[in-house]
């Protein structure tokens, strides 16, 4: 009747880590939002709006999603760590703005390359370079705003979520 019962409150009070599938979905949602909007702007500036726009945009987005974006996520982690080591006394929000602008330049250049490759091809080097430069310049303001906003607001929350 008087069996002692032990309560292990430490395991009950620890928050459970979200399942891996939720973490993957969050990363995919970010890739879709950012990559989709940027490749859309680039496709529009390369080809204009036509009945084939959505097909070309989807093709450009998928190419960027399987090539440029995975590299970008790895680079963002590496650049963030490097910035923390190189500028330990800089406030984190200023460091994050710098990382956001640098990542915007890197990702934008890569996505402009993949989108121009998809939309124009490499057969004419001048046309390809022109399309790449037009894509880069057109989407760079969007990318800088997105990356800076993400670096300051969403990135810290996503990092905490992914680490949990």
Short mmCIF file of C-alpha atoms in Angstrom, two decimals:
data_model
loop_
_atom_site.label_atom_id
_atom_site.label_comp_id
_atom_site.label_asym_id
_atom_site.label_seq_id
_atom_site.Cartn_x
_atom_site.Cartn_y
_atom_site.Cartn_z
CA UNK A 1 0.00 0.00 0.00
CA UNK A 2 2.70 2.45 0.82
CA UNK A 3 4.83 1.87 -2.23
CA UNK A 4 7.16 4.82 -2.72
CA UNK A 5 6.65 6.47 -6.04
CA UNK A 6 9.45 8.44 -7.61
CA UNK A 7 8.67 11.39 -9.78
CA UNK A 8 11.26 12.34 -12.32
CA UNK A 9 10.20 15.88 -13.05
CA UNK A 10 13.31 16.75 -15.02
CA UNK A 11 12.36 14.58 -17.98
CA UNK A 12 8.77 15.75 -17.89
CA UNK A 13 9.69 19.44 -17.84
CA UNK A 14 12.19 19.32 -20.72
CA UNK A 15 10.64 20.44 -23.98
CA UNK A 16 10.54 17.84 -26.69
CA UNK A 17 12.56 18.46 -29.80
CA UNK A 18 10.44 18.98 -32.92
CA UNK A 19 10.49 16.05 -35.32
CA UNK A 20 13.02 16.12 -38.14
CA UNK A 21 10.26 16.43 -40.72
CA UNK A 22 9.16 19.76 -39.21
CA UNK A 23 12.73 21.05 -39.39
CA UNK A 24 13.03 19.98 -43.03
CA UNK A 25 9.69 21.63 -43.86
CA UNK A 26 10.79 24.92 -42.29
CA UNK A 27 13.98 24.93 -44.38
CA UNK A 28 12.02 24.05 -47.53
CA UNK A 29 9.53 26.85 -46.83
CA UNK A 30 12.36 29.37 -46.52
CA UNK A 31 13.95 28.09 -49.73
CA UNK A 32 10.64 28.38 -51.56
CA UNK A 33 9.87 31.88 -50.31
CA UNK A 34 13.27 33.35 -50.99
CA UNK A 35 14.34 31.35 -54.03
CA UNK A 36 10.93 31.46 -55.62
CA UNK A 37 10.59 35.21 -55.37
CA UNK A 38 14.12 35.90 -56.58
CA UNK A 39 14.03 33.50 -59.52
CA UNK A 40 10.64 34.96 -60.42
CA UNK A 41 12.07 38.48 -60.57
CA UNK A 42 15.04 37.23 -62.58
CA UNK A 43 12.91 35.26 -65.02
CA UNK A 44 10.69 38.27 -65.55
CA UNK A 45 13.65 40.55 -66.29
CA UNK A 46 15.20 37.97 -68.64
CA UNK A 47 12.09 36.95 -70.58
CA UNK A 48 9.29 39.32 -69.66
CA UNK A 49 5.80 38.06 -69.02
CA UNK A 50 4.49 35.57 -71.54
CA UNK A 51 2.32 32.45 -71.56
CA UNK A 52 5.52 30.46 -70.88
CA UNK A 53 6.53 32.59 -67.86
CA UNK A 54 5.37 30.17 -65.15
CA UNK A 55 6.95 27.19 -66.88
CA UNK A 56 10.26 29.04 -67.25
CA UNK A 57 10.09 30.36 -63.69
CA UNK A 58 9.36 26.91 -62.25
CA UNK A 59 12.23 25.42 -64.22
CA UNK A 60 14.59 28.18 -63.04
CA UNK A 61 13.42 27.80 -59.45
CA UNK A 62 13.90 24.02 -59.43
CA UNK A 63 17.38 24.35 -60.93
CA UNK A 64 18.33 26.88 -58.25
CA UNK A 65 16.70 24.75 -55.54
CA UNK A 66 18.83 21.71 -56.28
CA UNK A 67 22.09 23.53 -56.98
CA UNK A 68 22.47 27.02 -55.55
CA UNK A 69 20.26 26.89 -52.44
CA UNK A 70 21.85 23.90 -50.68
CA UNK A 71 25.25 25.50 -51.15
CA UNK A 72 23.81 28.76 -49.83
CA UNK A 73 22.57 27.20 -46.60
CA UNK A 74 25.98 25.67 -45.95
CA UNK A 75 27.69 28.97 -46.77
CA UNK A 76 25.36 30.91 -44.49
CA UNK A 77 26.27 28.69 -41.55
CA UNK A 78 29.99 28.97 -42.34
CA UNK A 79 29.89 32.73 -42.90
CA UNK A 80 27.87 33.26 -39.69
CA UNK A 81 30.43 31.28 -37.67
CA UNK A 82 33.32 33.11 -39.32
CA UNK A 83 31.69 36.48 -38.59
CA UNK A 84 31.27 35.52 -34.92
CA UNK A 85 34.97 34.62 -34.69
CA UNK A 86 36.24 37.61 -36.69
CA UNK A 87 33.99 40.20 -35.06
CA UNK A 88 33.25 38.93 -31.53
CA UNK A 89 32.77 42.44 -30.10
CA UNK A 90 30.36 43.59 -32.80
CA UNK A 91 26.70 43.55 -31.72
CA UNK A 92 24.96 40.51 -33.15
CA UNK A 93 22.38 42.55 -35.08
CA UNK A 94 25.12 44.48 -36.92
CA UNK A 95 27.00 41.26 -37.58
CA UNK A 96 23.78 39.69 -38.90
CA UNK A 97 23.22 42.64 -41.26
CA UNK A 98 26.71 42.15 -42.67
CA UNK A 99 26.14 38.42 -43.08
CA UNK A 100 22.78 39.13 -44.73
CA UNK A 101 24.25 41.53 -47.28
CA UNK A 102 27.17 39.21 -48.08
CA UNK A 103 24.81 36.25 -48.46
CA UNK A 104 22.52 38.30 -50.69
CA UNK A 105 25.44 39.04 -53.00
CA UNK A 106 26.62 35.42 -53.08
CA UNK A 107 23.20 33.83 -53.46
CA UNK A 108 22.04 36.42 -55.94
CA UNK A 109 25.05 35.84 -58.14
CA UNK A 110 24.53 32.06 -58.07
CA UNK A 111 20.79 32.26 -58.71
CA UNK A 112 21.33 34.78 -61.52
CA UNK A 113 23.75 32.27 -63.05
CA UNK A 114 21.38 29.31 -62.78
CA UNK A 115 18.36 31.33 -63.93
CA UNK A 116 20.22 32.77 -66.92
CA UNK A 117 21.55 29.32 -67.76
CA UNK A 118 17.99 28.00 -67.67
CA UNK A 119 16.41 30.88 -69.59
CA UNK A 120 19.11 31.82 -72.11
CA UNK A 121 21.65 28.99 -72.17
CA UNK A 122 25.36 29.15 -72.90
CA UNK A 123 25.33 29.07 -76.71
CA UNK A 124 25.83 32.85 -76.92
CA UNK A 125 28.25 34.07 -74.27
CA UNK A 126 27.31 37.72 -74.67
CA UNK A 127 23.60 36.99 -74.34
CA UNK A 128 24.26 34.83 -71.28
CA UNK A 129 26.42 37.48 -69.59
CA UNK A 130 23.85 40.16 -70.39
CA UNK A 131 21.04 38.03 -68.95
CA UNK A 132 23.14 37.22 -65.85
CA UNK A 133 23.96 40.87 -65.22
CA UNK A 134 20.36 41.98 -65.85
CA UNK A 135 19.11 39.30 -63.44
CA UNK A 136 21.66 40.23 -60.79
CA UNK A 137 20.98 43.96 -60.92
CA UNK A 138 17.20 43.57 -61.07
CA UNK A 139 16.88 41.17 -58.15
CA UNK A 140 19.70 42.47 -55.94
CA UNK A 141 17.58 45.09 -54.12
CA UNK A 142 14.95 42.41 -53.40
CA UNK A 143 17.65 40.00 -52.21
CA UNK A 144 19.31 42.55 -49.92
CA UNK A 145 15.99 43.44 -48.31
CA UNK A 146 15.01 39.77 -47.94
CA UNK A 147 18.37 38.57 -46.62
CA UNK A 148 18.74 41.46 -44.18
CA UNK A 149 15.20 40.99 -42.89
CA UNK A 150 15.68 37.24 -42.59
CA UNK A 151 19.07 37.65 -40.88
CA UNK A 152 17.64 40.02 -38.29
CA UNK A 153 14.27 38.44 -37.62
CA UNK A 154 13.72 34.94 -38.93
CA UNK A 155 17.24 33.45 -38.89
CA UNK A 156 17.73 33.55 -35.08
CA UNK A 157 14.35 31.88 -34.55
CA UNK A 158 15.01 29.24 -37.20
CA UNK A 159 18.46 28.52 -35.76
CA UNK A 160 16.95 28.01 -32.29
CA UNK A 161 14.24 25.80 -33.78
CA UNK A 162 16.72 23.71 -35.76
CA UNK A 163 19.05 23.33 -32.74
CA UNK A 164 16.20 22.19 -30.48
#
